[in-house]
Amino acid sequence: MKLTIREIGFLEKAIALSRKGMLSGQGGPFGCVIVRGDEIIGEGSNAVTSTNDPTAHAEVVAIRQACKTLGTYQLTGCEIYTSCEPCPMCLGAIYWARPDRVIYANTKQEAAAIEFDDDFIYKEINTPMGERKIPFIHYPHPDALKVFQDWHNWDGKKKY
């Protein structure tokens, strides 16, 4: 796919954020901008090591900022430009946010080549619970199920 000058500009902004975050010691070499129309409404660079927050990936940081800017939990009508193909966590966050599209520069294979390899997470997703590297123990509890039932029957819920 050939990008427009506008799209290339937003992608280059995400790449610049990746470099700035890396050089400042904020975190890994990843950056992201979220755009609605011609306006950047959210941006971020990886801040995992500087915030001690394993969820502070560039895309998640940018999604949080964009949603706060817009006052909504949905990014319909928005585009995400990111310096690298999103990891599984960011991919999940992107799907929950529902932007119109994602444009990225580096691939997950290129990230793996510099020791950011998410392949083991993709494999774990499809691994049966009892065989995962981190044990996941299912303990059904009637109170937990009751909360779900109450949600299902609650007229005041806000679906998302």
mmCIF file of C-alpha atoms in Angstrom:
data_model
loop_
_atom_site.group_PDB
_atom_site.id
_atom_site.type_symbol
_atom_site.label_atom_id
_atom_site.label_comp_id
_atom_site.label_asym_id
_atom_site.label_seq_id
_atom_site.Cartn_x
_atom_site.Cartn_y
_atom_site.Cartn_z
ATOM 1 C CA MET A 1 0.000 0.000 0.000
ATOM 2 C CA LYS A 2 1.267 3.450 -0.870
ATOM 3 C CA LEU A 3 0.813 6.072 1.846
ATOM 4 C CA THR A 4 -0.100 9.706 1.287
ATOM 5 C CA ILE A 5 2.206 12.515 2.386
ATOM 6 C CA ARG A 6 -0.204 13.114 5.300
ATOM 7 C CA GLU A 7 0.002 9.475 6.406
ATOM 8 C CA ILE A 8 3.778 9.377 6.069
ATOM 9 C CA GLY A 9 3.976 12.514 8.232
ATOM 10 C CA PHE A 10 1.976 10.895 11.046
ATOM 11 C CA LEU A 11 4.005 7.680 10.807
ATOM 12 C CA GLU A 12 7.228 9.714 10.982
ATOM 13 C CA LYS A 13 5.890 11.479 14.094
ATOM 14 C CA ALA A 14 5.374 8.055 15.725
ATOM 15 C CA ILE A 15 8.910 7.063 14.710
ATOM 16 C CA ALA A 16 10.301 10.325 16.148
ATOM 17 C CA LEU A 17 8.509 9.577 19.435
ATOM 18 C CA SER A 18 10.090 6.113 19.471
ATOM 19 C CA ARG A 19 13.561 7.640 19.158
ATOM 20 C CA LYS A 20 12.872 10.398 21.702
ATOM 21 C CA GLY A 21 11.526 7.935 24.280
ATOM 22 C CA MET A 22 14.459 5.604 23.741
ATOM 23 C CA LEU A 23 17.128 8.310 23.980
ATOM 24 C CA SER A 24 15.541 9.884 27.069
ATOM 25 C CA GLY A 25 15.620 6.528 28.852
ATOM 26 C CA GLN A 26 11.836 6.449 29.082
ATOM 27 C CA GLY A 27 11.559 2.926 27.652
ATOM 28 C CA GLY A 28 11.949 0.789 24.564
ATOM 29 C CA PRO A 29 12.125 2.120 20.984
ATOM 30 C CA PHE A 30 8.392 2.400 20.296
ATOM 31 C CA GLY A 31 6.168 5.393 19.520
ATOM 32 C CA CYS A 32 2.563 5.961 18.543
ATOM 33 C CA VAL A 33 0.205 8.755 17.508
ATOM 34 C CA ILE A 34 -3.560 8.627 17.214
ATOM 35 C CA VAL A 35 -5.194 10.915 14.697
ATOM 36 C CA ARG A 36 -8.720 12.081 14.053
ATOM 37 C CA GLY A 37 -8.939 13.963 10.768
ATOM 38 C CA ASP A 38 -5.715 15.933 10.631
ATOM 39 C CA GLU A 39 -5.314 16.358 14.397
ATOM 40 C CA ILE A 40 -3.171 14.272 16.719
ATOM 41 C CA ILE A 41 -5.415 13.513 19.693
ATOM 42 C CA GLY A 42 -3.099 11.106 21.495
ATOM 43 C CA GLU A 43 0.544 10.190 21.447
ATOM 44 C CA GLY A 44 2.933 8.102 23.427
ATOM 45 C CA SER A 45 6.232 6.381 23.587
ATOM 46 C CA ASN A 46 7.094 3.258 25.516
ATOM 47 C CA ALA A 47 7.398 4.087 29.212
ATOM 48 C CA VAL A 48 7.629 0.602 30.716
ATOM 49 C CA THR A 49 10.992 0.980 32.468
ATOM 50 C CA SER A 50 10.596 4.613 33.564
ATOM 51 C CA THR A 51 7.157 4.056 35.117
ATOM 52 C CA ASN A 52 7.616 0.443 36.243
ATOM 53 C CA ASP A 53 4.389 -0.281 34.367
ATOM 54 C CA PRO A 54 4.482 -3.295 32.034
ATOM 55 C CA THR A 55 1.347 -1.984 30.284
ATOM 56 C CA ALA A 56 2.903 1.390 29.398
ATOM 57 C CA HIS A 57 3.502 0.484 25.762
ATOM 58 C CA ALA A 58 3.381 3.333 23.258
ATOM 59 C CA GLU A 59 0.012 2.286 21.846
ATOM 60 C CA VAL A 60 -1.607 1.919 25.280
ATOM 61 C CA VAL A 61 -0.216 5.288 26.423
ATOM 62 C CA ALA A 62 -1.547 6.917 23.235
ATOM 63 C CA ILE A 63 -4.946 5.189 23.490
ATOM 64 C CA ARG A 64 -5.364 6.393 27.077
ATOM 65 C CA GLN A 65 -4.496 9.950 26.075
ATOM 66 C CA ALA A 66 -6.732 9.927 22.981
ATOM 67 C CA CYS A 67 -9.713 8.562 24.904
ATOM 68 C CA LYS A 68 -9.215 11.187 27.608
ATOM 69 C CA THR A 69 -8.990 13.904 24.949
ATOM 70 C CA LEU A 70 -12.183 12.728 23.275
ATOM 71 C CA GLY A 71 -14.014 11.862 26.486
ATOM 72 C CA THR A 72 -14.873 8.381 25.224
ATOM 73 C CA TYR A 73 -13.632 4.806 25.322
ATOM 74 C CA GLN A 74 -14.052 4.353 21.567
ATOM 75 C CA LEU A 75 -11.710 5.613 18.859
ATOM 76 C CA THR A 76 -14.110 5.200 15.938
ATOM 77 C CA GLY A 77 -13.143 7.678 13.228
ATOM 78 C CA CYS A 78 -9.502 7.621 14.326
ATOM 79 C CA GLU A 79 -6.307 6.170 12.877
ATOM 80 C CA ILE A 80 -3.370 4.758 14.803
ATOM 81 C CA TYR A 81 0.169 5.273 13.497
ATOM 82 C CA THR A 82 2.795 3.268 15.317
ATOM 83 C CA SER A 83 6.488 2.673 14.861
ATOM 84 C CA CYS A 84 6.090 -1.096 15.140
ATOM 85 C CA GLU A 85 3.486 -3.810 14.618
ATOM 86 C CA PRO A 86 1.568 -3.962 17.909
ATOM 87 C CA CYS A 87 2.258 -6.676 20.457
ATOM 88 C CA PRO A 88 -0.582 -8.959 21.626
ATOM 89 C CA MET A 89 -1.510 -6.668 24.532
ATOM 90 C CA CYS A 90 -1.602 -3.584 22.331
ATOM 91 C CA LEU A 91 -3.464 -5.485 19.638
ATOM 92 C CA GLY A 92 -6.144 -6.327 22.200
ATOM 93 C CA ALA A 93 -6.321 -2.707 23.379
ATOM 94 C CA ILE A 94 -6.603 -1.519 19.777
ATOM 95 C CA TYR A 95 -9.483 -3.874 19.046
ATOM 96 C CA TRP A 96 -11.272 -2.753 22.231
ATOM 97 C CA ALA A 97 -10.778 0.914 21.221
ATOM 98 C CA ARG A 98 -12.106 0.258 17.680
ATOM 99 C CA PRO A 99 -10.111 2.701 15.528
ATOM 100 C CA ASP A 100 -10.692 2.724 11.783
ATOM 101 C CA ARG A 101 -7.205 1.421 10.958
ATOM 102 C CA VAL A 102 -3.607 0.974 12.103
ATOM 103 C CA ILE A 103 -0.516 1.883 10.089
ATOM 104 C CA TYR A 104 2.825 0.595 11.381
ATOM 105 C CA ALA A 105 6.486 0.729 10.314
ATOM 106 C CA ASN A 106 8.576 -2.107 11.790
ATOM 107 C CA THR A 107 7.293 -5.697 11.876
ATOM 108 C CA LYS A 108 7.094 -8.049 14.857
ATOM 109 C CA GLN A 109 9.939 -10.039 13.259
ATOM 110 C CA GLU A 110 12.103 -6.908 13.218
ATOM 111 C CA ALA A 111 11.204 -6.315 16.885
ATOM 112 C CA ALA A 112 12.150 -9.917 17.701
ATOM 113 C CA ALA A 113 15.545 -9.328 16.074
ATOM 114 C CA ILE A 114 16.290 -6.686 18.752
ATOM 115 C CA GLU A 115 15.007 -8.918 21.580
ATOM 116 C CA PHE A 116 11.378 -7.763 21.739
ATOM 117 C CA ASP A 117 9.926 -11.151 20.842
ATOM 118 C CA ASP A 118 6.196 -11.580 21.446
ATOM 119 C CA ASP A 119 5.949 -14.953 19.730
ATOM 120 C CA PHE A 120 5.825 -16.776 23.061
ATOM 121 C CA ILE A 121 2.709 -14.768 24.023
ATOM 122 C CA TYR A 122 0.970 -15.585 20.758
ATOM 123 C CA LYS A 123 1.738 -19.272 21.437
ATOM 124 C CA GLU A 124 0.520 -19.054 25.047
ATOM 125 C CA ILE A 125 -2.854 -17.667 23.912
ATOM 126 C CA ASN A 126 -3.580 -20.943 22.112
ATOM 127 C CA THR A 127 -2.017 -23.200 24.759
ATOM 128 C CA PRO A 128 -4.469 -25.064 27.019
ATOM 129 C CA MET A 129 -4.711 -23.491 30.475
ATOM 130 C CA GLY A 130 -3.024 -26.437 32.196
ATOM 131 C CA GLU A 131 0.017 -26.242 29.908
ATOM 132 C CA ARG A 132 0.771 -22.503 30.082
ATOM 133 C CA LYS A 133 4.093 -21.226 31.434
ATOM 134 C CA ILE A 134 2.249 -19.212 34.099
ATOM 135 C CA PRO A 135 -0.349 -21.359 35.879
ATOM 136 C CA PHE A 136 -3.955 -20.224 35.409
ATOM 137 C CA ILE A 137 -6.179 -21.800 38.036
ATOM 138 C CA HIS A 138 -9.935 -21.779 37.468
ATOM 139 C CA TYR A 139 -11.943 -21.746 40.677
ATOM 140 C CA PRO A 140 -15.615 -21.097 39.964
ATOM 141 C CA HIS A 141 -17.277 -18.996 42.656
ATOM 142 C CA PRO A 142 -21.027 -18.428 42.934
ATOM 143 C CA ASP A 143 -20.611 -14.778 43.985
ATOM 144 C CA ALA A 144 -18.585 -14.043 40.848
ATOM 145 C CA LEU A 145 -21.224 -15.657 38.665
ATOM 146 C CA LYS A 146 -23.932 -13.691 40.502
ATOM 147 C CA VAL A 147 -22.199 -10.403 39.595
ATOM 148 C CA PHE A 148 -22.241 -11.484 35.925
ATOM 149 C CA GLN A 149 -25.907 -12.383 36.161
ATOM 150 C CA ASP A 150 -26.678 -9.043 37.809
ATOM 151 C CA TRP A 151 -24.823 -7.245 35.001
ATOM 152 C CA HIS A 152 -26.770 -9.184 32.395
ATOM 153 C CA ASN A 153 -30.081 -8.162 33.998
ATOM 154 C CA TRP A 154 -29.097 -4.590 34.938
ATOM 155 C CA ASP A 155 -30.959 -1.889 33.006
ATOM 156 C CA GLY A 156 -28.348 0.735 33.936
ATOM 157 C CA LYS A 157 -25.398 -0.902 32.208
ATOM 158 C CA LYS A 158 -23.432 0.919 29.535
ATOM 159 C CA LYS A 159 -22.434 -1.629 26.905
ATOM 160 C CA TYR A 160 -19.063 -1.488 25.198
#
